[in-house]
XYZ file of C-alpha atoms in Angstrom:
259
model
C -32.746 -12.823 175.393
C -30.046 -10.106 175.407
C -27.433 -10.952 178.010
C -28.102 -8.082 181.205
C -25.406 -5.331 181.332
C -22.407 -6.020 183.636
C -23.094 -10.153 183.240
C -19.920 -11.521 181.167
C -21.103 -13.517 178.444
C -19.941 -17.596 178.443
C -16.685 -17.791 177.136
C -17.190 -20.307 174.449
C -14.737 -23.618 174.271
C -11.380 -23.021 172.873
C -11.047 -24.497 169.561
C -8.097 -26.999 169.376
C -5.093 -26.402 167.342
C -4.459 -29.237 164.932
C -0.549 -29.532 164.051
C 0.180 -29.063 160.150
C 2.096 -32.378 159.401
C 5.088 -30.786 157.828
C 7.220 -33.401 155.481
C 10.454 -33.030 155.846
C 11.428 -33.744 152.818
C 9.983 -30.687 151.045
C 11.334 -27.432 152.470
C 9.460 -24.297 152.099
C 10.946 -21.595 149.909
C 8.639 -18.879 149.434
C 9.533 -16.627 146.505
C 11.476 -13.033 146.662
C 10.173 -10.871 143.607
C 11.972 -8.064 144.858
C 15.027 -6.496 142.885
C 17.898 -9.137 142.125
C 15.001 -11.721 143.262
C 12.736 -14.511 141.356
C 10.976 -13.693 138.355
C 7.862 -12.435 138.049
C 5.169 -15.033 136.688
C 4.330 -14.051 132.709
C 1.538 -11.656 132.666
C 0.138 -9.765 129.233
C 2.255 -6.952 128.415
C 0.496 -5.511 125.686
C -0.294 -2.165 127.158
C 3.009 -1.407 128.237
C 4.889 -2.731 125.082
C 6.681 0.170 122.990
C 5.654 -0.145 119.124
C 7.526 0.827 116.812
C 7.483 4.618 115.176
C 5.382 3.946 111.887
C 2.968 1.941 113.443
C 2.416 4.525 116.267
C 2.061 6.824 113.322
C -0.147 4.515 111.717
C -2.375 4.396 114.198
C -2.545 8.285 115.173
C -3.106 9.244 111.209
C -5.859 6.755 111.619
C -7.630 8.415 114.798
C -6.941 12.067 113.224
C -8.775 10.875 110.087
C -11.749 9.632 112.201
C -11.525 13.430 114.020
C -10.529 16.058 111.173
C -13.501 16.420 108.764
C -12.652 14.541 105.181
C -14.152 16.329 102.065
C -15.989 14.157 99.764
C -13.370 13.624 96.996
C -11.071 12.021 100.027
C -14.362 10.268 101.521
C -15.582 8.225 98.377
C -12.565 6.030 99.339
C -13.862 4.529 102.574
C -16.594 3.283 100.631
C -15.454 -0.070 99.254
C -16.433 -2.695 97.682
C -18.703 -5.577 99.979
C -17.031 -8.745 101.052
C -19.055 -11.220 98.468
C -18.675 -9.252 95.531
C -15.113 -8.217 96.113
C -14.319 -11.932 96.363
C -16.460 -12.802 92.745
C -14.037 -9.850 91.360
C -10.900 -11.422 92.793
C -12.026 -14.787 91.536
C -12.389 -13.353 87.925
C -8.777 -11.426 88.113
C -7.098 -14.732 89.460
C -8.138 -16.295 85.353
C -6.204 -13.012 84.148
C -3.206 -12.672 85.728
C -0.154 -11.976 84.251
C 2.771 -14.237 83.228
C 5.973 -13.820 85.533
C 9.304 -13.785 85.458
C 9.492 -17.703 85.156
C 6.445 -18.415 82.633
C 8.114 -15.119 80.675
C 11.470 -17.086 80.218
C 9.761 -20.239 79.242
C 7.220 -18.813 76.782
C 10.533 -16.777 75.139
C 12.575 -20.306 75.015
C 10.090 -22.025 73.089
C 9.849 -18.981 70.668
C 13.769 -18.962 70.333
C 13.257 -23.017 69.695
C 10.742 -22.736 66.974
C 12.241 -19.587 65.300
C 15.496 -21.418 65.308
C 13.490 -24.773 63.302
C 11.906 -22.375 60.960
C 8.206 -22.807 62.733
C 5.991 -19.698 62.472
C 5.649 -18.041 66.275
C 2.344 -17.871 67.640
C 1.201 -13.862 67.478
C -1.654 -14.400 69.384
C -2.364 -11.589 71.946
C -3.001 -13.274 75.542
C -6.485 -11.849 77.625
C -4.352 -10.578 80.743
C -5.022 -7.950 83.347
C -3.369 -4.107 82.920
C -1.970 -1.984 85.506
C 0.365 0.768 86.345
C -1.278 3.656 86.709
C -0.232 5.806 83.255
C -1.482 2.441 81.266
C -4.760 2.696 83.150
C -5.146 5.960 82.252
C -4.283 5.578 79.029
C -6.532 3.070 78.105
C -9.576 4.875 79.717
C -8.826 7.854 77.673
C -8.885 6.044 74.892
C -11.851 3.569 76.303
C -10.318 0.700 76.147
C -10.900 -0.130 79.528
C -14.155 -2.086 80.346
C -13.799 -2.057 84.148
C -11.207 -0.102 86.824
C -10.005 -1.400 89.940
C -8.549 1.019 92.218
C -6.910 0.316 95.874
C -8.895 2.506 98.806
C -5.349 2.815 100.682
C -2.592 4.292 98.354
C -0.539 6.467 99.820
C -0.492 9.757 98.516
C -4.118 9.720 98.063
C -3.991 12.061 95.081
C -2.306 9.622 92.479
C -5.943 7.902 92.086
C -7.914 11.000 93.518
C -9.074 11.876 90.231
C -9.556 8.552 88.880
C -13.496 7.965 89.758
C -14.142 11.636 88.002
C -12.254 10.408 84.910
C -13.808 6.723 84.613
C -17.632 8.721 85.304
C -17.058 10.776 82.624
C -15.865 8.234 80.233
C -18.612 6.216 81.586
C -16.718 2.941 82.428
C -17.437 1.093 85.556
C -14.890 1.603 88.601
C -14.732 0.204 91.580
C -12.596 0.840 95.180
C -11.603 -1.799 96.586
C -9.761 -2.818 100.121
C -5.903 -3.256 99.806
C -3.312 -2.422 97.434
C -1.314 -5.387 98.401
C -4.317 -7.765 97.434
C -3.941 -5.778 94.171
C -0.358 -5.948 93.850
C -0.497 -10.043 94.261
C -2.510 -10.761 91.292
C -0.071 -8.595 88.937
C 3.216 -10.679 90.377
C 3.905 -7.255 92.763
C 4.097 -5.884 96.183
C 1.317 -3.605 95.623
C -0.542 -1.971 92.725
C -2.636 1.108 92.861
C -5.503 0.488 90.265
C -5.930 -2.483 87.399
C -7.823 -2.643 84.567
C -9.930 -5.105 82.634
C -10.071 -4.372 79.062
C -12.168 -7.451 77.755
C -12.489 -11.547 78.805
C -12.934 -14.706 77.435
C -16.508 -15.870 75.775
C -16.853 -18.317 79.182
C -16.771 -15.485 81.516
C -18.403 -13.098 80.036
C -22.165 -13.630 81.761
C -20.324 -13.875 84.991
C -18.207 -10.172 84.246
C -21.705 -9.024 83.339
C -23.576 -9.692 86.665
C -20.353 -8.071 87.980
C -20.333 -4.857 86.263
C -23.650 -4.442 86.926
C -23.621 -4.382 91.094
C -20.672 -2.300 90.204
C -22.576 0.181 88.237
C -25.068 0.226 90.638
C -22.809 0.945 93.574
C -20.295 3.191 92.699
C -21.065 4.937 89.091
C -24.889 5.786 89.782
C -24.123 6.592 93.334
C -21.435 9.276 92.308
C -23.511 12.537 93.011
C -24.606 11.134 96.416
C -20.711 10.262 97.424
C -19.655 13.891 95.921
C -21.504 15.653 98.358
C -20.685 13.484 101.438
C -18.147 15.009 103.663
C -16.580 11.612 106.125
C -14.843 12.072 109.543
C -15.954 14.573 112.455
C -16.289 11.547 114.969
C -15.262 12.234 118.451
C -13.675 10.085 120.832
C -16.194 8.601 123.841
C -14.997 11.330 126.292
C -15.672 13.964 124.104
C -19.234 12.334 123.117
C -19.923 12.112 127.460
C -19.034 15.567 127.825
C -21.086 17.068 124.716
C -24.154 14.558 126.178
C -24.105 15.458 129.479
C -24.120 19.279 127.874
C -27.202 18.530 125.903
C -28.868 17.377 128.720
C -28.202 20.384 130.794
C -29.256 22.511 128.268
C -32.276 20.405 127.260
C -32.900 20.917 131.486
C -32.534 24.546 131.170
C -35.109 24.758 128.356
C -37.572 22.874 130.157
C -37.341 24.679 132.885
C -37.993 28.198 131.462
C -40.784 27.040 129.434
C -42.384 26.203 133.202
């Protein structure tokens, strides 16, 4: 039952107060994180860490890129090459590379040794991998070229811009692929725009086959659809709320002057 009005409820029993045992030893010195105080404890400081200017720039030319409507020509180049395949290619151009500096002044000592003993030099032409962009183009011109690598992030865009046109109409298989650097490491360099295969050795050849031909398939007989794709035109997630929540009010609208 409810206690009646006026009638003080029983005061229950005071709890008792146990003593901390304090050691004496150990005195308490509670930290100051005020200024000129203790140090803060570590905490993640990502979101308030300054980068530096070209990677701020890196990232906003990425998020413009996403926003500002990309014609097709520009497009094509976000299509790349899949993971699997772009690893068989890499494989193949590893057994191509080629020589550098050191295997150069090796391969020019032994000629200079059996020149000098009156031994005929070995002319034989080595299988190797061509790049630089004016020998590329050069050797698709005069189709030489039997397959065309080309980078999906060189910077100015319109050095290889043209280059999937050209290779289409010369009907040679191309392909984009991700990273100039990887490009760059199999030709001894920091970064290389587009390579070029020109022919391989009788081993490889079924494997280069199977190659060109998911090539083909993805990029050369897929031109037309990629030339009239326009990329980019994708809002942030505020903007994508705000035209939402429009549609819905105007969807509301609608359904209410049809009743």
């Amino acid at each position: 039952m409810a206690p009646k009005r006026g009638v003080k409820a029983p005061v229950a029993a005071a709890k008792k107060k146990t003593d901390k045992v304090v050691n004496p030893l150990f005195e308490k010195r509670p930290k100051q994180f005020g200024i000129g105080g203790d140090l803060p404890p570590k905490k993640d400081l990502t979101r308030f860490v300054k980068f530096p200017k070209t990677i701020r720039i890196q990232r906003q030319k990425r998020i413009l890129k996403q926003r500002l409507k990309v014609p097709p020509a520009l497009n094509q180049f976000t299509k790349t090459l899949d993971k699997n395949l772009a690893s068989n290619l890499f494989k193949m151009l590893l057994k191509y590379r080629p020589e550098d500096k050191a295997a150069k002044k090796e391969r020019l000592l032994k000629k200079a040794q059996s020149e000098a003993e009156g031994k005929p030099a070995e002319a034989k032409k080595p299988i190797v991998v061509k790049y630089g962009l004016n020998h590329v183009t050069y050797l698709i011109e005069q189709n030489k070229a039997q397959l065309v690598i080309i980078a999906h992030d060189v910077d100015p865009i319109e050095l290889v811009v043209w280059l999937p046109a050209l290779c289409r109409k010369m009907e040679i298989p191309y392909c984009i692929v991700k990273g100039k650097a990887r490009l760059g490491a199999i030709v001894h360099k920091k970064s290389a725009s587009v390579l070029c295969l020109t022919t391989v050795k009788n081993e490889d050849k079924l494997e280069f086959s199977r190659i060109l031909e998911a090539i083909k398939a993805n990029f050369n007989d897929k031109y037309d659809e990629y030339r009239k794709k326009w990329g980019g035109g994708i809002m942030g997630s505020k903007s994508q709320a705000k035209t939402k929540a429009k549609e819905k009010v105007l969807a509301k609208e609608a359904a209410q002057r049809m009743t």
